[in-house]
Amino acid sequence: MSGFGTNDLTDRDILSYVALGDSFTEGMSDPYPDSDTVPNGRYRGWADRVAEHLTDHVGEVRYANLAVRGRLIGQILEEQLPRAVELSPDLITICAGGNDIIRPGSDPDAVAALFEEAIAGLAGTGARVVVFTGFDTNWQPVMRHLRGKIATYNMHMRAVADRYGCDVVDVWSMRILDDPRAWNWDRLHLSPEGHRRLALRVCEVLGVPLEGDWNEPWPPAEPRAWRAARQEDLYWAREFLMPWIHRRLTGRSSGDDVSPKRPALEPLRPDH
């Protein structure tokens, strides 16, 4: 457990929060209404939503989001960690290593060693540090074979969290996210509703009072015809899977030339 009590985040006038990671934390597939007018798109995501929830209980929330889509854990260590340490916030969330784990031939033990290096650096700031397990991919036929690697990495992360007194958001156990409606069409990023539910779960771990239940059952799903489902599979393979494989083969990333959306600690405005 963290050295902070459950109410420490809300028993203050000003709170500073820094989020680190990749597309998961950047908020991919959860756009703000004005996303079409902002270069590279402007995403909200669970981290922005957590900051918004915090504003209901703290006089002022100063928030930075350093996450960039496609980042590997080594890049997060090099690019984001020094900046997070420099900002010296009260709260840090970090989700890193997922892009490494899903790459062919990756070693979860080696990724975990880098993860511990990151946590050691962040824990030294005195901030409350929150980490995330990986998702269970059992419901996704194409990614089901990665379950063993993800589970191994999860256990390493839990051990690191125990050693450094971090809070853990156990995403693996969130069975509510097994529903396709929790995901964007690319099947890799959360949908807006998925991000909303995850934000509620993070607030629950932090002890932040809020309304809403992240585990509320989904309404009954409309049945899908077999042919329509197969057409969706083909569309997904053509529009997402093949381009993703091509980027891996050419050493490119979806985050090339993308900068953090909130590189400095700034007050969260009423319109966010």
Tab-separated table of C-alpha atoms in Angstrom, residues 8-265:
chain	number	residue	atom	x	y	z
A	8	ASP	CA	-4.775	12.403	1.572
A	9	LEU	CA	-5.409	13.280	-2.067
A	10	THR	CA	-8.558	15.241	-1.318
A	11	ASP	CA	-7.553	16.826	2.004
A	12	ARG	CA	-5.662	19.677	0.369
A	13	ASP	CA	-6.230	22.904	-1.530
A	14	ILE	CA	-3.898	22.168	-4.457
A	15	LEU	CA	-3.056	18.782	-5.938
A	16	SER	CA	-0.506	18.054	-8.659
A	17	TYR	CA	-0.882	14.961	-10.835
A	18	VAL	CA	1.381	13.610	-13.596
A	19	ALA	CA	0.423	10.712	-15.890
A	20	LEU	CA	3.060	8.684	-17.767
A	21	GLY	CA	2.697	6.014	-20.418
A	22	ASP	CA	1.624	5.244	-23.969
A	23	SER	CA	-1.655	5.421	-25.901
A	24	PHE	CA	-3.546	3.839	-22.983
A	25	THR	CA	-2.781	6.884	-20.818
A	26	GLU	CA	-2.819	9.422	-23.640
A	27	GLY	CA	-6.485	8.507	-23.990
A	28	MET	CA	-6.623	7.144	-27.525
A	29	SER	CA	-10.137	6.579	-28.901
A	30	ASP	CA	-11.757	8.884	-26.324
A	31	PRO	CA	-11.854	12.219	-28.148
A	32	TYR	CA	-13.030	15.542	-26.846
A	33	PRO	CA	-15.761	17.207	-28.938
A	34	ASP	CA	-13.190	19.529	-30.543
A	35	SER	CA	-10.772	16.717	-31.480
A	36	ASP	CA	-11.137	17.307	-35.218
A	37	THR	CA	-9.766	20.831	-34.882
A	38	VAL	CA	-6.629	19.961	-32.901
A	39	PRO	CA	-3.424	18.707	-34.586
A	40	ASN	CA	-2.968	14.935	-34.132
A	41	GLY	CA	-6.366	14.753	-32.436
A	42	ARG	CA	-7.126	15.660	-28.845
A	43	TYR	CA	-7.939	12.741	-26.608
A	44	ARG	CA	-9.527	12.725	-23.179
A	45	GLY	CA	-9.042	9.239	-21.708
A	46	TRP	CA	-9.228	7.815	-18.206
A	47	ALA	CA	-6.348	9.969	-16.858
A	48	ASP	CA	-8.036	13.234	-17.857
A	49	ARG	CA	-11.256	11.882	-16.372
A	50	VAL	CA	-9.499	11.050	-13.090
A	51	ALA	CA	-8.135	14.606	-12.958
A	52	GLU	CA	-11.663	15.882	-13.583
A	53	HIS	CA	-13.038	13.761	-10.713
A	54	LEU	CA	-10.318	15.119	-8.438
A	55	THR	CA	-11.399	18.708	-9.163
A	56	ASP	CA	-14.700	17.924	-7.425
A	57	HIS	CA	-12.847	17.452	-4.126
A	58	VAL	CA	-9.709	19.615	-4.367
A	59	GLY	CA	-9.477	23.373	-4.635
A	60	GLU	CA	-7.182	23.220	-7.677
A	61	VAL	CA	-5.797	20.311	-9.677
A	62	ARG	CA	-2.591	20.893	-11.620
A	63	TYR	CA	-2.283	18.156	-14.195
A	64	ALA	CA	0.313	17.031	-16.739
A	65	ASN	CA	-0.007	14.100	-19.136
A	66	LEU	CA	3.318	13.060	-20.669
A	67	ALA	CA	2.023	9.894	-22.355
A	68	VAL	CA	2.552	9.385	-26.084
A	69	ARG	CA	1.040	6.638	-28.219
A	70	GLY	CA	3.320	3.806	-29.276
A	71	ARG	CA	5.996	4.446	-26.664
A	72	LEU	CA	8.076	1.491	-25.465
A	73	ILE	CA	9.133	1.286	-21.840
A	74	GLY	CA	12.707	2.321	-22.639
A	75	GLN	CA	11.403	5.469	-24.323
A	76	ILE	CA	9.177	6.237	-21.349
A	77	LEU	CA	12.199	5.910	-19.080
A	78	GLU	CA	14.266	8.210	-21.277
A	79	GLU	CA	11.686	10.813	-22.269
A	80	GLN	CA	9.004	10.951	-19.577
A	81	LEU	CA	10.514	9.858	-16.281
A	82	PRO	CA	13.044	12.730	-15.932
A	83	ARG	CA	10.290	15.240	-16.621
A	84	ALA	CA	7.973	13.616	-14.056
A	85	VAL	CA	10.720	13.703	-11.432
A	86	GLU	CA	11.411	17.352	-12.270
A	87	LEU	CA	7.730	18.245	-11.792
A	88	SER	CA	7.702	16.585	-8.320
A	89	PRO	CA	3.923	15.971	-8.197
A	90	ASP	CA	1.736	14.616	-5.396
A	91	LEU	CA	0.318	11.827	-7.573
A	92	ILE	CA	1.857	9.821	-10.424
A	93	THR	CA	0.206	7.172	-12.568
A	94	ILE	CA	2.282	4.997	-14.861
A	95	CYS	CA	1.298	2.280	-17.285
A	96	ALA	CA	4.273	1.069	-19.311
A	97	GLY	CA	5.498	-2.049	-21.043
A	98	GLY	CA	2.365	-3.066	-22.911
A	99	ASN	CA	3.769	-2.167	-26.316
A	100	ASP	CA	6.898	-4.152	-25.508
A	101	ILE	CA	5.007	-7.240	-24.342
A	102	ILE	CA	2.856	-7.559	-27.468
A	103	ARG	CA	5.910	-7.459	-29.750
A	104	PRO	CA	7.041	-10.852	-31.058
A	105	GLY	CA	10.026	-12.231	-29.157
A	106	SER	CA	9.776	-9.811	-26.246
A	107	ASP	CA	10.929	-10.971	-22.811
A	108	PRO	CA	8.602	-10.019	-19.907
A	109	ASP	CA	11.465	-10.494	-17.428
A	110	ALA	CA	13.599	-7.924	-19.248
A	111	VAL	CA	10.672	-5.499	-19.571
A	112	ALA	CA	9.968	-5.889	-15.848
A	113	ALA	CA	13.547	-4.944	-15.014
A	114	LEU	CA	13.066	-1.639	-16.852
A	115	PHE	CA	9.706	-1.175	-15.149
A	116	GLU	CA	11.361	-1.491	-11.734
A	117	GLU	CA	13.970	1.062	-12.766
A	118	ALA	CA	11.165	3.476	-13.596
A	119	ILE	CA	9.302	2.864	-10.340
A	120	ALA	CA	12.473	3.294	-8.283
A	121	GLY	CA	12.962	6.712	-9.850
A	122	LEU	CA	9.359	7.784	-9.348
A	123	ALA	CA	9.117	6.484	-5.785
A	124	GLY	CA	12.078	8.658	-4.891
A	125	THR	CA	9.949	11.771	-5.471
A	126	GLY	CA	7.729	10.949	-2.488
A	127	ALA	CA	4.648	10.997	-4.715
A	128	ARG	CA	1.831	8.504	-4.448
A	129	VAL	CA	2.521	6.145	-7.375
A	130	VAL	CA	-0.183	4.095	-9.097
A	131	VAL	CA	0.588	1.253	-11.504
A	132	PHE	CA	-1.644	-0.847	-13.757
A	133	THR	CA	-1.667	-4.525	-14.614
A	134	GLY	CA	-2.132	-5.563	-18.237
A	135	PHE	CA	-5.498	-6.561	-19.666
A	136	ASP	CA	-6.582	-10.167	-19.939
A	137	THR	CA	-6.744	-10.809	-23.696
A	138	ASN	CA	-8.647	-14.088	-23.401
A	139	TRP	CA	-11.711	-12.577	-25.097
A	140	GLN	CA	-9.693	-11.496	-28.165
A	141	PRO	CA	-8.985	-14.483	-30.452
A	142	VAL	CA	-6.068	-12.794	-32.241
A	143	MET	CA	-4.299	-11.780	-29.001
A	144	ARG	CA	-5.277	-14.710	-26.785
A	145	HIS	CA	-1.857	-16.305	-27.219
A	146	LEU	CA	-0.281	-13.360	-25.357
A	147	ARG	CA	-2.030	-14.171	-22.060
A	148	GLY	CA	0.963	-16.035	-20.626
A	149	LYS	CA	3.411	-13.202	-21.300
A	150	ILE	CA	1.002	-10.607	-19.955
A	151	ALA	CA	0.319	-12.648	-16.820
A	152	THR	CA	4.069	-13.068	-16.204
A	153	TYR	CA	4.620	-9.338	-16.583
A	154	ASN	CA	1.667	-8.635	-14.273
A	155	MET	CA	3.200	-10.717	-11.501
A	156	HIS	CA	6.503	-8.886	-11.871
A	157	MET	CA	4.707	-5.530	-11.688
A	158	ARG	CA	2.813	-6.555	-8.570
A	159	ALA	CA	6.068	-7.575	-6.900
A	160	VAL	CA	7.636	-4.225	-7.819
A	161	ALA	CA	4.573	-2.378	-6.517
A	162	ASP	CA	4.871	-4.242	-3.207
A	163	ARG	CA	8.551	-3.377	-2.889
A	164	TYR	CA	8.026	0.336	-3.505
A	165	GLY	CA	4.634	0.819	-1.825
A	166	CYS	CA	2.644	1.589	-4.993
A	167	ASP	CA	-1.095	1.314	-5.472
A	168	VAL	CA	-2.175	-1.237	-8.084
A	169	VAL	CA	-5.137	-0.963	-10.443
A	170	ASP	CA	-5.835	-4.592	-11.317
A	171	VAL	CA	-7.152	-4.208	-14.852
A	172	TRP	CA	-6.765	-7.961	-15.483
A	173	SER	CA	-9.588	-8.718	-13.048
A	174	MET	CA	-11.993	-6.159	-14.567
A	175	ARG	CA	-14.211	-8.699	-16.326
A	176	ILE	CA	-16.560	-5.867	-17.296
A	177	LEU	CA	-13.946	-4.942	-19.924
A	178	ASP	CA	-14.331	-8.314	-21.656
A	179	ASP	CA	-17.297	-6.823	-23.503
A	180	PRO	CA	-16.481	-5.541	-27.023
A	181	ARG	CA	-18.331	-2.324	-26.184
A	182	ALA	CA	-15.492	-1.419	-23.825
A	183	TRP	CA	-13.175	-1.199	-26.822
A	184	ASN	CA	-12.671	0.904	-29.895
A	185	TRP	CA	-13.037	-0.712	-33.323
A	186	ASP	CA	-9.245	-1.352	-33.380
A	187	ARG	CA	-9.683	-3.773	-30.430
A	188	LEU	CA	-6.560	-2.393	-28.771
A	189	HIS	CA	-7.724	0.909	-27.259
A	190	LEU	CA	-10.593	1.498	-24.865
A	191	SER	CA	-13.798	3.098	-26.078
A	192	PRO	CA	-15.064	6.265	-24.368
A	193	GLU	CA	-17.227	4.085	-22.120
A	194	GLY	CA	-14.241	1.861	-21.364
A	195	HIS	CA	-12.188	4.914	-20.386
A	196	ARG	CA	-15.053	6.182	-18.208
A	197	ARG	CA	-15.279	2.905	-16.326
A	198	LEU	CA	-11.531	2.675	-15.855
A	199	ALA	CA	-11.426	6.206	-14.452
A	200	LEU	CA	-14.033	5.196	-11.884
A	201	ARG	CA	-11.934	2.165	-10.948
A	202	VAL	CA	-8.800	4.323	-10.524
A	203	CYS	CA	-10.696	6.735	-8.296
A	204	GLU	CA	-11.920	3.799	-6.233
A	205	VAL	CA	-8.318	2.641	-5.699
A	206	LEU	CA	-7.304	6.194	-4.760
A	207	GLY	CA	-10.167	6.509	-2.284
A	208	VAL	CA	-11.708	9.441	-4.156
A	209	PRO	CA	-15.462	9.788	-3.450
A	210	LEU	CA	-17.549	9.644	-6.608
A	211	GLU	CA	-20.849	8.607	-8.080
A	212	GLY	CA	-21.086	5.737	-10.525
A	213	ASP	CA	-20.105	2.068	-10.586
A	214	TRP	CA	-17.367	0.903	-12.943
A	215	ASN	CA	-18.710	-2.644	-12.660
A	216	GLU	CA	-22.294	-1.811	-13.636
A	217	PRO	CA	-23.544	-4.566	-15.982
A	218	TRP	CA	-23.781	-3.729	-19.658
A	219	PRO	CA	-27.247	-3.539	-21.161
A	220	PRO	CA	-28.202	-6.571	-23.283
A	221	ALA	CA	-26.231	-6.604	-26.525
A	222	GLU	CA	-27.979	-6.692	-29.850
A	223	PRO	CA	-27.358	-9.972	-31.685
A	224	ARG	CA	-24.959	-9.822	-34.631
A	225	ALA	CA	-25.267	-11.911	-37.762
A	226	TRP	CA	-22.352	-14.227	-38.514
A	227	ARG	CA	-21.678	-12.538	-41.866
A	228	ALA	CA	-21.608	-9.066	-40.314
A	229	ALA	CA	-19.170	-10.238	-37.628
A	230	ARG	CA	-16.814	-11.715	-40.255
A	231	GLN	CA	-16.962	-8.503	-42.275
A	232	GLU	CA	-15.937	-6.606	-39.157
A	233	ASP	CA	-13.024	-9.012	-38.688
A	234	LEU	CA	-11.858	-8.429	-42.258
A	235	TYR	CA	-12.171	-4.670	-41.905
A	236	TRP	CA	-10.179	-4.763	-38.662
A	237	ALA	CA	-7.421	-6.874	-40.249
A	238	ARG	CA	-7.164	-4.546	-43.267
A	239	GLU	CA	-7.417	-1.210	-41.483
A	240	PHE	CA	-5.560	-1.937	-38.238
A	241	LEU	CA	-3.700	-5.248	-38.066
A	242	MET	CA	-1.826	-5.007	-41.369
A	243	PRO	CA	-0.713	-1.381	-40.850
A	244	TRP	CA	0.387	-2.293	-37.302
A	245	ILE	CA	2.487	-5.187	-38.608
A	246	HIS	CA	3.982	-2.949	-41.316
A	247	ARG	CA	5.036	-0.353	-38.718
A	248	ARG	CA	6.726	-3.070	-36.655
A	249	LEU	CA	8.630	-4.327	-39.691
A	250	THR	CA	9.762	-0.843	-40.705
A	251	GLY	CA	10.644	0.341	-37.196
A	252	ARG	CA	8.039	3.087	-37.186
A	253	SER	CA	5.497	3.987	-34.513
A	254	SER	CA	2.085	5.633	-34.434
A	255	GLY	CA	3.673	8.086	-31.986
A	256	ASP	CA	6.382	9.327	-34.338
A	257	ASP	CA	6.263	13.143	-34.389
A	258	VAL	CA	3.602	13.182	-31.615
A	259	SER	CA	4.262	15.309	-28.529
A	260	PRO	CA	2.723	15.007	-25.045
A	261	LYS	CA	-0.653	16.694	-24.898
A	262	ARG	CA	-0.052	18.291	-21.459
A	263	PRO	CA	3.735	18.592	-20.925
A	264	ALA	CA	3.515	20.980	-17.976
A	265	LEU	CA	1.571	21.057	-14.715
